mmCIF file of C-alpha atoms in Angstrom:
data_model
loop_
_atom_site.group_PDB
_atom_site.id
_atom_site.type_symbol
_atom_site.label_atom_id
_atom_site.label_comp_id
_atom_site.label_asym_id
_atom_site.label_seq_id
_atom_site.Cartn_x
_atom_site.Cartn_y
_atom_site.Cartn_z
ATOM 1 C CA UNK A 5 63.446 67.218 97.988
ATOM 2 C CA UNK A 6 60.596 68.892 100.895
ATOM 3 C CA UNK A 7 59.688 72.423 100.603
ATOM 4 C CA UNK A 8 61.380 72.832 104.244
ATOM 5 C CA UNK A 9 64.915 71.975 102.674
ATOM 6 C CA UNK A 10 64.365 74.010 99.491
ATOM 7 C CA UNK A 11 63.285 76.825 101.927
ATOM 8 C CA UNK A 12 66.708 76.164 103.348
ATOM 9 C CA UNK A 13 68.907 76.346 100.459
ATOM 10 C CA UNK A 14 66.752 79.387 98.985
ATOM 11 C CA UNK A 15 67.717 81.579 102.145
ATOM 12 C CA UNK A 16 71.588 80.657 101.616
ATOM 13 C CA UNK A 17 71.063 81.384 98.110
ATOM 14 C CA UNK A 18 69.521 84.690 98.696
ATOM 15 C CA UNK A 19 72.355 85.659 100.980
ATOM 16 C CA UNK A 20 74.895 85.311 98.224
ATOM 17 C CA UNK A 21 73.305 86.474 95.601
ATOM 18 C CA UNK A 22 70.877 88.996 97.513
ATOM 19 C CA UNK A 23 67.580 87.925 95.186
ATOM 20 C CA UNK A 24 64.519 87.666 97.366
ATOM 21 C CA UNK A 25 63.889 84.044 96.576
ATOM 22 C CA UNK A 26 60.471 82.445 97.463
ATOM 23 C CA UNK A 27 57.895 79.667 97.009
ATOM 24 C CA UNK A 28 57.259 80.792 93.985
ATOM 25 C CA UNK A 29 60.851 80.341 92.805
ATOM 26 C CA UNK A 30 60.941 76.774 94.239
ATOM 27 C CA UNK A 31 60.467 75.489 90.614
ATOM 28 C CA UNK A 32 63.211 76.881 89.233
ATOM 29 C CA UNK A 33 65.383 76.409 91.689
ATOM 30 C CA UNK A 34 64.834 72.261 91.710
ATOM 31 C CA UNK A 35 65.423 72.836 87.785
ATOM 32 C CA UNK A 36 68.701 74.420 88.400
ATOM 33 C CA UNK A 37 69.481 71.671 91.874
ATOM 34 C CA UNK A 38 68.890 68.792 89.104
ATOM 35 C CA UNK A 39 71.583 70.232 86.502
ATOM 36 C CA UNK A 40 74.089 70.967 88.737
ATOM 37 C CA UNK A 41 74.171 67.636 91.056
ATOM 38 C CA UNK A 42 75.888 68.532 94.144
ATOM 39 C CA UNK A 43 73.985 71.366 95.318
ATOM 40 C CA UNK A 44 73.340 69.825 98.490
ATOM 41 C CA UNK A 45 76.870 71.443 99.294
ATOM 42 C CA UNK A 46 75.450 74.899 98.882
ATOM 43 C CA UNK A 47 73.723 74.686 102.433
ATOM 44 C CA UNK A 48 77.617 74.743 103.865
ATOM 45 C CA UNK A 49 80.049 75.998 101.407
ATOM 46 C CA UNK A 50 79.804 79.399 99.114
ATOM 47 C CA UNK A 51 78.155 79.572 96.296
ATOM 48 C CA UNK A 52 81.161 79.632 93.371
ATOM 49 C CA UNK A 53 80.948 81.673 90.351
ATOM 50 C CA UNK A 54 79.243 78.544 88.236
ATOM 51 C CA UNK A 55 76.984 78.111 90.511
ATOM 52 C CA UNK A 56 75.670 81.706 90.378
ATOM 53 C CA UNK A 57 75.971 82.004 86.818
ATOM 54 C CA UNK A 58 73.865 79.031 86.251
ATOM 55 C CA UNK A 59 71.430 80.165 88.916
ATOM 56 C CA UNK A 60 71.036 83.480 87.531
ATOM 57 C CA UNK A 61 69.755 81.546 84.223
ATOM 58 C CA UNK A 62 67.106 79.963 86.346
ATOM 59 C CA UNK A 63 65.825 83.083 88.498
ATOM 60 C CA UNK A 64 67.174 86.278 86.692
ATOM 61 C CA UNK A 65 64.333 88.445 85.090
ATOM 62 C CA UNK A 66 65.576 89.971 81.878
ATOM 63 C CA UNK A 67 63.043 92.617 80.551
ATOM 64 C CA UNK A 68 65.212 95.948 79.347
ATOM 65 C CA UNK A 69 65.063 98.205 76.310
ATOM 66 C CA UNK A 70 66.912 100.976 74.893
ATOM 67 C CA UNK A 71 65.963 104.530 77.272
ATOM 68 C CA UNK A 72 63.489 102.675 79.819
ATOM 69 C CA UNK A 73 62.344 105.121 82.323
ATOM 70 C CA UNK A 74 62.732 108.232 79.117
ATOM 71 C CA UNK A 75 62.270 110.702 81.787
ATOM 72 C CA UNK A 76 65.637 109.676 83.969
ATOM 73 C CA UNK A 77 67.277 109.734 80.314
ATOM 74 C CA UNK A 78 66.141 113.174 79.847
ATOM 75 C CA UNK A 79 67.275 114.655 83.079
ATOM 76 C CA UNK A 80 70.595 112.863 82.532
ATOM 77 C CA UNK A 81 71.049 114.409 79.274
ATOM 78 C CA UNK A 82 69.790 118.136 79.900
ATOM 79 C CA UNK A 83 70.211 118.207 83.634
ATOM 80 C CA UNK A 84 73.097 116.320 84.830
ATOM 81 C CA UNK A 85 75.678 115.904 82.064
ATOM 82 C CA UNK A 86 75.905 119.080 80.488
ATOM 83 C CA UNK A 87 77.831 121.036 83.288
ATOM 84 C CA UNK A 88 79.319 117.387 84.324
ATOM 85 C CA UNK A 89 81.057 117.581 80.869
ATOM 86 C CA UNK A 90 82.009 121.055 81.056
ATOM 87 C CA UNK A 91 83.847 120.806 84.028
ATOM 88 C CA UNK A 92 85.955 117.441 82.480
ATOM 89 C CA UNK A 93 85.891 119.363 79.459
ATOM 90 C CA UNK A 94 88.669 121.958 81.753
ATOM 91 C CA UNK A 95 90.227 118.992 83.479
ATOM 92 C CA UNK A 96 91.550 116.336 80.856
ATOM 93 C CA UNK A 97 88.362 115.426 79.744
ATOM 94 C CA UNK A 98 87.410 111.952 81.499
ATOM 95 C CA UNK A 99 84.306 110.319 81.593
ATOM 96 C CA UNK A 100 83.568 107.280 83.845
ATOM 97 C CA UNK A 101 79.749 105.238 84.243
ATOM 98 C CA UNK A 102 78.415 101.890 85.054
ATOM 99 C CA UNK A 103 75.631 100.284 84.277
ATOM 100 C CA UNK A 104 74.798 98.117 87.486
ATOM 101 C CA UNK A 105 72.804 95.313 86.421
ATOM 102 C CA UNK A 106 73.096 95.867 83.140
ATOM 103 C CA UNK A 107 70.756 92.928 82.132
ATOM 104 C CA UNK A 108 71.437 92.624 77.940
ATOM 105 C CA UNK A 109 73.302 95.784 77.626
ATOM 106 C CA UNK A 110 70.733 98.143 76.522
ATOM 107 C CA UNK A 111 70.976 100.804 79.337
ATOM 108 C CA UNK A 112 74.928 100.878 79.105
ATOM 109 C CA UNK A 113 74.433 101.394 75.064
ATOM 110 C CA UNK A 114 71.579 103.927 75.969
ATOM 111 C CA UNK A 115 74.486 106.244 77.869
ATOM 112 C CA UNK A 116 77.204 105.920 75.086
ATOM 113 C CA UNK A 117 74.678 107.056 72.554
ATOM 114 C CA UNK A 118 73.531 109.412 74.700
ATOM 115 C CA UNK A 119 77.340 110.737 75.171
ATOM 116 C CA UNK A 120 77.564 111.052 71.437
ATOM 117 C CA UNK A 121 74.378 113.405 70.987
ATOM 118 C CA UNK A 122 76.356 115.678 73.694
ATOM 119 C CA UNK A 123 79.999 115.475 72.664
ATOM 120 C CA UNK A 124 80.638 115.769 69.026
ATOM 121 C CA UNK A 125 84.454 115.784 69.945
ATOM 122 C CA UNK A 126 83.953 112.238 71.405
ATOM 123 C CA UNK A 127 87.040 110.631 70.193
ATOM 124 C CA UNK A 128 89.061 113.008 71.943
ATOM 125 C CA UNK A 129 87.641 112.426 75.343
ATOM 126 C CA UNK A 130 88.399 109.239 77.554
ATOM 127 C CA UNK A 131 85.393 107.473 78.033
ATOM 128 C CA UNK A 132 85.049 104.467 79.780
ATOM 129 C CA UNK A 133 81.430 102.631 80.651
ATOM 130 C CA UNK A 134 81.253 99.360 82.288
ATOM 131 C CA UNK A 135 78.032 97.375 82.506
ATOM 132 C CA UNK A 136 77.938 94.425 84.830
ATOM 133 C CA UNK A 137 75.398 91.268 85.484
ATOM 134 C CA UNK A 138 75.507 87.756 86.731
ATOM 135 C CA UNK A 139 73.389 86.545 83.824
ATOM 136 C CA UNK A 140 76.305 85.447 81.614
ATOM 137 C CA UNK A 141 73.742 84.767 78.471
ATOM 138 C CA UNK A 142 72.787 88.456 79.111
ATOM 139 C CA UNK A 143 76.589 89.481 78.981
ATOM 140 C CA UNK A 144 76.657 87.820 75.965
ATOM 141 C CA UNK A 145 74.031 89.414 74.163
ATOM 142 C CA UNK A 146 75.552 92.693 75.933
ATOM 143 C CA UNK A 147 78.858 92.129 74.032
ATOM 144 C CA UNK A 148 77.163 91.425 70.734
ATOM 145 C CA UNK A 149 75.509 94.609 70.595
ATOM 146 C CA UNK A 150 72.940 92.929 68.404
ATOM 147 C CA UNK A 151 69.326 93.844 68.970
ATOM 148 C CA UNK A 152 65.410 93.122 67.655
ATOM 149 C CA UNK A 153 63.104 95.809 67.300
ATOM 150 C CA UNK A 154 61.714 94.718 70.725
ATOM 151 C CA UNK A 155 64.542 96.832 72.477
ATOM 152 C CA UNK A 156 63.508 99.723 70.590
ATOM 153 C CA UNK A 157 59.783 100.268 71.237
ATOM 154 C CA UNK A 158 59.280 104.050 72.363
ATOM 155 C CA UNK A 159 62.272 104.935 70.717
ATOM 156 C CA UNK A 160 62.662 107.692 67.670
ATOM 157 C CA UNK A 161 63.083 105.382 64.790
ATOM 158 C CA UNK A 162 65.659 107.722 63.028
ATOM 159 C CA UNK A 163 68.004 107.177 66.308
ATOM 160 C CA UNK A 164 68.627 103.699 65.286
ATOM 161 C CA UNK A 165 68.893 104.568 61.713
ATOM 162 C CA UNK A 166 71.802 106.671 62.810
ATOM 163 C CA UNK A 167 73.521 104.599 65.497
ATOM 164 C CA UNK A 168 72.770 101.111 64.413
ATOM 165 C CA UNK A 169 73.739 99.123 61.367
ATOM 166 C CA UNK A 170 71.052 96.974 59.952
ATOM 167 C CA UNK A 171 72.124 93.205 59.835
ATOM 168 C CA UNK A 172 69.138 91.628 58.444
ATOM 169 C CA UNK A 173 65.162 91.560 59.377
ATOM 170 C CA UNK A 174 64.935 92.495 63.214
ATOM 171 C CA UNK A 175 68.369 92.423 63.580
ATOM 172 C CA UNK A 176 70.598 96.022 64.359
ATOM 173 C CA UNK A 177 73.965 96.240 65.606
ATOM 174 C CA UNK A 178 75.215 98.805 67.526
ATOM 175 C CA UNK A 179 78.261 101.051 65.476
ATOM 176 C CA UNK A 180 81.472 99.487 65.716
ATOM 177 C CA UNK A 181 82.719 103.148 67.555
ATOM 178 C CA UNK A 182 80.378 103.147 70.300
ATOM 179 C CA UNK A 183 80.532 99.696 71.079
ATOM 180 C CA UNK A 184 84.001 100.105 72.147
ATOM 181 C CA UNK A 185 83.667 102.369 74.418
ATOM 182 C CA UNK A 186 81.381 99.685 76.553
ATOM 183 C CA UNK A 187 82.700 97.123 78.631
ATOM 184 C CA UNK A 188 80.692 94.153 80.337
ATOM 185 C CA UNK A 189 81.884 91.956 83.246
ATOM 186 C CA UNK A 190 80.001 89.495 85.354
ATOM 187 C CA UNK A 191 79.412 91.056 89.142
ATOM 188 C CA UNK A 192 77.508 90.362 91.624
ATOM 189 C CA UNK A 193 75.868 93.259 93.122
ATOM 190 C CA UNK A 194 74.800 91.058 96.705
ATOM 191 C CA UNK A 195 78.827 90.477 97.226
ATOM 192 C CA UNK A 196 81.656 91.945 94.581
ATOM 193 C CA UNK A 197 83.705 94.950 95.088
ATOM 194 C CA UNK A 198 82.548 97.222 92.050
ATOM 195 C CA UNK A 199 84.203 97.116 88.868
ATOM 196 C CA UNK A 200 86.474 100.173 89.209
ATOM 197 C CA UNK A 201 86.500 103.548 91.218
ATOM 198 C CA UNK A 202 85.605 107.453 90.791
ATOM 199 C CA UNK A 203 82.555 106.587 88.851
ATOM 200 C CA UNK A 204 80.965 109.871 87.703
ATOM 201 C CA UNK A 205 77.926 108.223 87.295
ATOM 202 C CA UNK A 206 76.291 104.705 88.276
ATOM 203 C CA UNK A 207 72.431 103.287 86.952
ATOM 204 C CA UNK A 208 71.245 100.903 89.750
ATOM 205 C CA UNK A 209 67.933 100.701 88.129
ATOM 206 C CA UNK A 210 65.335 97.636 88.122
ATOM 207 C CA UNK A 211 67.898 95.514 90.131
ATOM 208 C CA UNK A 212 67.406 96.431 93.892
ATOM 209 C CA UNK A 213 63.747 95.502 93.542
ATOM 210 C CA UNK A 214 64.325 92.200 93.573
ATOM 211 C CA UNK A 215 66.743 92.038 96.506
ATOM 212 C CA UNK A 216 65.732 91.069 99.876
ATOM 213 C CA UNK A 217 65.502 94.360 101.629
ATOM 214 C CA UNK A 218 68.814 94.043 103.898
ATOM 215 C CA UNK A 219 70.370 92.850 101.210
ATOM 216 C CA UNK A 220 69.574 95.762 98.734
ATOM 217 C CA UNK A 221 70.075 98.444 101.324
ATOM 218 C CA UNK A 222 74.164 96.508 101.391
ATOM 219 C CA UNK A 223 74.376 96.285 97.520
ATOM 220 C CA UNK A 224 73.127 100.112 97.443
ATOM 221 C CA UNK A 225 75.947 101.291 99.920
ATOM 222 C CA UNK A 226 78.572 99.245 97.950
ATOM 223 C CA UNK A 227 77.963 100.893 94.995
ATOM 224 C CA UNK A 228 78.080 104.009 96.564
ATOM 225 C CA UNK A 229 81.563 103.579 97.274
ATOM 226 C CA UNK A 230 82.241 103.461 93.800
ATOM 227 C CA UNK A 231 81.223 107.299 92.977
ATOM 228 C CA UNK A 232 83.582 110.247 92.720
ATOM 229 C CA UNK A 233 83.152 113.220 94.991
ATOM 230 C CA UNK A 234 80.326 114.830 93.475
ATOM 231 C CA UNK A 235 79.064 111.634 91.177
ATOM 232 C CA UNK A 236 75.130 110.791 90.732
ATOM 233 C CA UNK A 237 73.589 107.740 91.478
ATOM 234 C CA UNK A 238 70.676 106.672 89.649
ATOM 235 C CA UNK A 239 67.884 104.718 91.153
ATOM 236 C CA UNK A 240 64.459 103.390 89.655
ATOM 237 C CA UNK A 241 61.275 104.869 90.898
ATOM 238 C CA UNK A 242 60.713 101.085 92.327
ATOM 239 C CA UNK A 243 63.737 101.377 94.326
ATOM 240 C CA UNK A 244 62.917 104.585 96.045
ATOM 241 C CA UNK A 245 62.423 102.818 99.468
ATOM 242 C CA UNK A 246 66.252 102.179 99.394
ATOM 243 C CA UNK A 247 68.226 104.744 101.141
ATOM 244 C CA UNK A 248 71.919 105.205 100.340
ATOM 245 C CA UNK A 249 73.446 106.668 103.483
ATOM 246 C CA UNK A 250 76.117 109.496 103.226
ATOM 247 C CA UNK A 251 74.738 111.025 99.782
ATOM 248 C CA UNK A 252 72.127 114.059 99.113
ATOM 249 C CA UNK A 253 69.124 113.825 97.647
ATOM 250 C CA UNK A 254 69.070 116.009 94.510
ATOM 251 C CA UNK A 255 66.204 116.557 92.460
ATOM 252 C CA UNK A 256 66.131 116.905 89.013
ATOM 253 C CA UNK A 257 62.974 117.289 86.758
ATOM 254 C CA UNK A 258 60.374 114.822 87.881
ATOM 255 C CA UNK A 259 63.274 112.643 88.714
ATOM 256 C CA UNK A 260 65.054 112.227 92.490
ATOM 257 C CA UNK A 261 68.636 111.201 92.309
ATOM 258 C CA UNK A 262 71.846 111.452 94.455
ATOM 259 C CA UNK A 263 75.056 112.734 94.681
ATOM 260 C CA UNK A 264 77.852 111.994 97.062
ATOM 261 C CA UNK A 265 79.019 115.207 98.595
ATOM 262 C CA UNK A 266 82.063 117.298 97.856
ATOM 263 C CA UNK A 267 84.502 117.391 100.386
ATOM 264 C CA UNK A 268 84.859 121.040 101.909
ATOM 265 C CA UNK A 269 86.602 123.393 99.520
ATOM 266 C CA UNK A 270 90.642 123.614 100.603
ATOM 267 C CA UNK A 271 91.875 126.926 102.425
ATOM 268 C CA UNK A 272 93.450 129.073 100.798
ATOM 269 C CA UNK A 273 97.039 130.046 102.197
ATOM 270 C CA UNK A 274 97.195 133.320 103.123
ATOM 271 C CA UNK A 275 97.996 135.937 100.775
ATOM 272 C CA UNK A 276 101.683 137.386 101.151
ATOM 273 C CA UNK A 277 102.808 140.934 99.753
ATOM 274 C CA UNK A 278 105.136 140.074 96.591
ATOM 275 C CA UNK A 279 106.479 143.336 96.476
ATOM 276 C CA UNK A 280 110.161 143.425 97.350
ATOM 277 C CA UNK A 281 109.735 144.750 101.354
ATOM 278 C CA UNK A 282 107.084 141.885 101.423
ATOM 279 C CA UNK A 283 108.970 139.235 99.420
ATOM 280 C CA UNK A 284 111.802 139.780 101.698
ATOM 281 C CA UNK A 285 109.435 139.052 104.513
ATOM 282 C CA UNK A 286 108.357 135.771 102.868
ATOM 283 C CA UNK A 287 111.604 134.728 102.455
ATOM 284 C CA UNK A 288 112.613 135.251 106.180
ATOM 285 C CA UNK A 289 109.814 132.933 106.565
ATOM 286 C CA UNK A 290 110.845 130.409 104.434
ATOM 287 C CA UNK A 291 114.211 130.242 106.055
ATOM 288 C CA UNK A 292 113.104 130.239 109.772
ATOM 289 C CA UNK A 293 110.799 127.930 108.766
ATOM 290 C CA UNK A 294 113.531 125.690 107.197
ATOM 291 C CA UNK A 295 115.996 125.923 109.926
ATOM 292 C CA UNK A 296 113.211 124.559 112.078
ATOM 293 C CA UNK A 297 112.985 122.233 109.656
ATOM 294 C CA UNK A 298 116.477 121.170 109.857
ATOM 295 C CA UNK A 299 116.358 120.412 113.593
ATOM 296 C CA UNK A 300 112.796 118.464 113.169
ATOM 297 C CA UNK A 301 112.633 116.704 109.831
ATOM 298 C CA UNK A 302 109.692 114.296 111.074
ATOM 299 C CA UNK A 303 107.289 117.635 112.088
ATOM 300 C CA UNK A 304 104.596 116.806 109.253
ATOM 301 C CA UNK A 305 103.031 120.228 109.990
ATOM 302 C CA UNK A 306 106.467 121.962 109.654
ATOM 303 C CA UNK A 307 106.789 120.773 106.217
ATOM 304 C CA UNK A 308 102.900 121.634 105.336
ATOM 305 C CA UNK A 309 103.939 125.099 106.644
ATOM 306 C CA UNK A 310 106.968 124.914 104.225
ATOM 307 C CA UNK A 311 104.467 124.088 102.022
ATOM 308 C CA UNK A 312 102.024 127.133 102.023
ATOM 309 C CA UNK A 313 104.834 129.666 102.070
ATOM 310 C CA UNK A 314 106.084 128.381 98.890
ATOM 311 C CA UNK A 315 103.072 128.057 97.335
ATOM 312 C CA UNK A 316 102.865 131.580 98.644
ATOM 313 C CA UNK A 317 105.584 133.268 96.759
ATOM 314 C CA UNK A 318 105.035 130.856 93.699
ATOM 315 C CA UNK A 319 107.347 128.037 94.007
ATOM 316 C CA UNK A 320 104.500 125.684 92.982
ATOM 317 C CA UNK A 321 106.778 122.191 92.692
ATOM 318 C CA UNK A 322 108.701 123.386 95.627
ATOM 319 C CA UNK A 323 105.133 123.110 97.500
ATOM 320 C CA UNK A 324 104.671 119.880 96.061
ATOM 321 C CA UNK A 325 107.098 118.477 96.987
ATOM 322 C CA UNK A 326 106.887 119.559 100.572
ATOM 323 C CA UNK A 327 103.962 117.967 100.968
ATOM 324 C CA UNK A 328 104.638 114.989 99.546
ATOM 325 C CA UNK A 329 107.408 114.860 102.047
ATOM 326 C CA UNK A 330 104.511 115.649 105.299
ATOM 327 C CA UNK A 331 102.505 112.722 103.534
ATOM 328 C CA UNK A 332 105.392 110.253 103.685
ATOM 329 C CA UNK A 333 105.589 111.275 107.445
ATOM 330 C CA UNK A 334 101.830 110.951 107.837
ATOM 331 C CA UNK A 335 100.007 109.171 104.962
ATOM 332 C CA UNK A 336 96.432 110.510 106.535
ATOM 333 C CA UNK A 337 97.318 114.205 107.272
ATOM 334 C CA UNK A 338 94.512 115.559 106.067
ATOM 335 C CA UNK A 339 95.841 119.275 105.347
ATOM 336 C CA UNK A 340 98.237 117.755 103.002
ATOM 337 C CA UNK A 341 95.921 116.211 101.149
ATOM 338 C CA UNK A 342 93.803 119.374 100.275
ATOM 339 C CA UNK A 343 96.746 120.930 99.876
ATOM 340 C CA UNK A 344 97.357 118.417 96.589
ATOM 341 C CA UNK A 345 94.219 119.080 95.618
ATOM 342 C CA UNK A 346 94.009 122.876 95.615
ATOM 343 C CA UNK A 347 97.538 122.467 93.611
ATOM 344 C CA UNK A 348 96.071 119.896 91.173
ATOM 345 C CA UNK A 349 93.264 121.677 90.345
ATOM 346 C CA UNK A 350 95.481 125.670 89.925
ATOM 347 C CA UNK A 351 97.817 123.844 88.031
ATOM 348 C CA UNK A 352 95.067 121.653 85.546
ATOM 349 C CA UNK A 353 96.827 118.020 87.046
ATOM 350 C CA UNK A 354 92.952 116.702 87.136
ATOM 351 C CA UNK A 355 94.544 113.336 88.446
ATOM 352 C CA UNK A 356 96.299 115.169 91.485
ATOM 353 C CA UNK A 357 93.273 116.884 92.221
ATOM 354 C CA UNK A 358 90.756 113.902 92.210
ATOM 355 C CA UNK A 359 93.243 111.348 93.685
ATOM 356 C CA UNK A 360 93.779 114.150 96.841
ATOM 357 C CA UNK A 361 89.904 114.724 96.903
ATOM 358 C CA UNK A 362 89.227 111.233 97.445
ATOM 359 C CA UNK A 363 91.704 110.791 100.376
ATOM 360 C CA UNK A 364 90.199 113.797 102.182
ATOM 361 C CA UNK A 365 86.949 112.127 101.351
ATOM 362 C CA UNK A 366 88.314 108.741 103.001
ATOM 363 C CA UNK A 367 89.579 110.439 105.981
ATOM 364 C CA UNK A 368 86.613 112.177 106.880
ATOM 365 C CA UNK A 369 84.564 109.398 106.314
ATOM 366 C CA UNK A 370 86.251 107.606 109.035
ATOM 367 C CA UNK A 371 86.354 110.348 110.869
ATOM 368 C CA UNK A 372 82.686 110.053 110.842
ATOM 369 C CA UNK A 373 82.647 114.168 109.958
ATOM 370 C CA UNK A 374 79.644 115.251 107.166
ATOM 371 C CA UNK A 375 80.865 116.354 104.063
ATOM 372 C CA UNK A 376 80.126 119.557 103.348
ATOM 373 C CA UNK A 377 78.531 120.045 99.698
ATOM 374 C CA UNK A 378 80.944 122.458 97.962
#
């Protein structure tokens, strides 16, 4: 096979699976050509998951250990998580992260351990972290929680006396509790949708680096998508180059991270006199306002107005309702949805709240209008 063809099937390899792929790869990627047979059908078709998976054995890099980078750890776990959990801690207490590129699964392990030095309570939170690779002999490993003291060099040795059970000479094995709360799927970073939504927050570290630059600056904004208002994104210091678009750069320690925005905070309806001259005036409101109602049931901003003025003189499911009802009219009024929100969060419904956030989010993302930080 000539260098010009393996040139050729490098680039369409690199476009599916976003690894800068060069000469110096050209071994490795005959190796892989000879196994699988037909891979002259990669220069026309896509690759399929097989053939990724068994590429990624051939050209994935898989040096990791338990708290690389200690200082992004550190801001993580004095910095960024501390007011992160009191706020869940208020509103059902729900805790989502990935691991992008989660190589053999010691990062995603590194955050559930970290999560148990912060929340003694853990089994009464829902936590959920998902780690995710193409290397399926690194997902593996991941799922076997079963590590050499390789994976642990810089760390405390009485932190995996007390998370790890010993299962012979250089073998330890995560605690049968923590491991649970991990998941690990394959993905691939260069094309999949990401593995769920409202991610709190997402480690892109030591993957990027070895993208080809468009490629990266793609994967980056894909996994962007997948924050919460207000979630961090993690980068390594070699991926600092990258630039996710739409999130703020936000400092912490030694360490820059980001954060998507908050959407801007929802009005407040106006405040109406409860007192029995002033309730009377509310109500005279209400009913203009529903006899207007009654001779224009598709006027979405009629029913947010019906809305407010309930809200107003406390009819709080009365409200809700209302708005549901402009939001069946018009599924991207965006007063409606901050409306929900502002409801959600005064009556503790933390799913309302978030699920409302997000579509404001949406709609002024394509409304191409900044988010203001909250």
């Amino acid at each position: 096979m000539s260098e010009a063809l393996l040139d050729l099937m490098a680039r369409r390899v690199s476009a599916q699976m976003g690894l800068a792929i060069d000469a110096s790869h050209h071994a490795a990627l005959r190796n892989v050509i000879d196994v699988r047979g037909d891979a002259w059908r990669w220069i026309e078709a896509p690759l399929e998951r097989e053939d990724i998976e068994l590429l990624a054995r051939g050209l994935s890099v898989g040096e990791t250990y338990f708290f690389r980078e200690p200082a992004a750890f550190q801001a993580l776990e004095h910095d960024v998580l501390p007011p992160l959990i009191e706020a869940r801690r208020r509103a059902g207490r729900r805790l989502r992260l990935w691991s992008a590129g989660c190589c053999t699964g010691e990062e995603a392990y590194s955050l559930v351990i970290m999560l148990a030095r912060l929340l003694p309570d853990l089994d009464d939170w829902d936590v959920r972290i998902v780690g995710t690779d193409i290397h399926p002999g690194f997902l593996e490993r991941a799922r076997e929680g079963v590590y050499g003291d390789w994976s642990f060099r810089g760390v405390p040795a009485d932190l995996r006396e007390r998370y790890f059970e010993c299962r012979g000479p250089d073998r330890h094995e995560l605690r049968a509790e923590l491991k649970r709360r991990v998941e690990f799927r394959f993905g691939n970073l260069a094309c999949d949708a990401p593995p769920d939504r409202d991610f709190d927050i997402i480690l892109c570290r030591h993957v990027l680096m070895y993208f080809v630059p468009a490629q990266a600056e793609r994967a980056v904004q894909r996994v962007c998508e997948a924050l919460a208002p207000g979630g961090w994104l993690v980068l390594s210091c070699a991926e600092a180059a990258v630039a996710p678009h739409g999130l703020d750069r936000a400092p912490v320690r030694d360490m820059l991270f980001h954060r998507r925005p908050l959407p801007p905070a929802p009005p407040q309806p106006a405040q109406i006199d409860t007192a029995p001259h002033g309730r009377r005036a509310a109500q005279r409101a209400l009913r203009g306002c529903e006899a207007a109602l009654a001779a224009d049931r598709c006027n979405v901003s009629l029913h947010w107005l019906h809305a407010t003025l309930l809200e107003a003189i406390g009819e709080i499911q009365g409200a809700r309702d209302a708005l549901r009802r402009a939001l069946f009219l018009d599924a991207d009024f965006l007063p409606a949805h901050m409306a929900l929100a502002r409801l959600g969060e005064r009556q503790g419904d933390e799913r309302l709240r978030r699920r409302h956030l997000a579509q404001a989010q949406r709609l002024l993302d394509s409304r191409r209008h900044p988010a203001l930080p909250a």
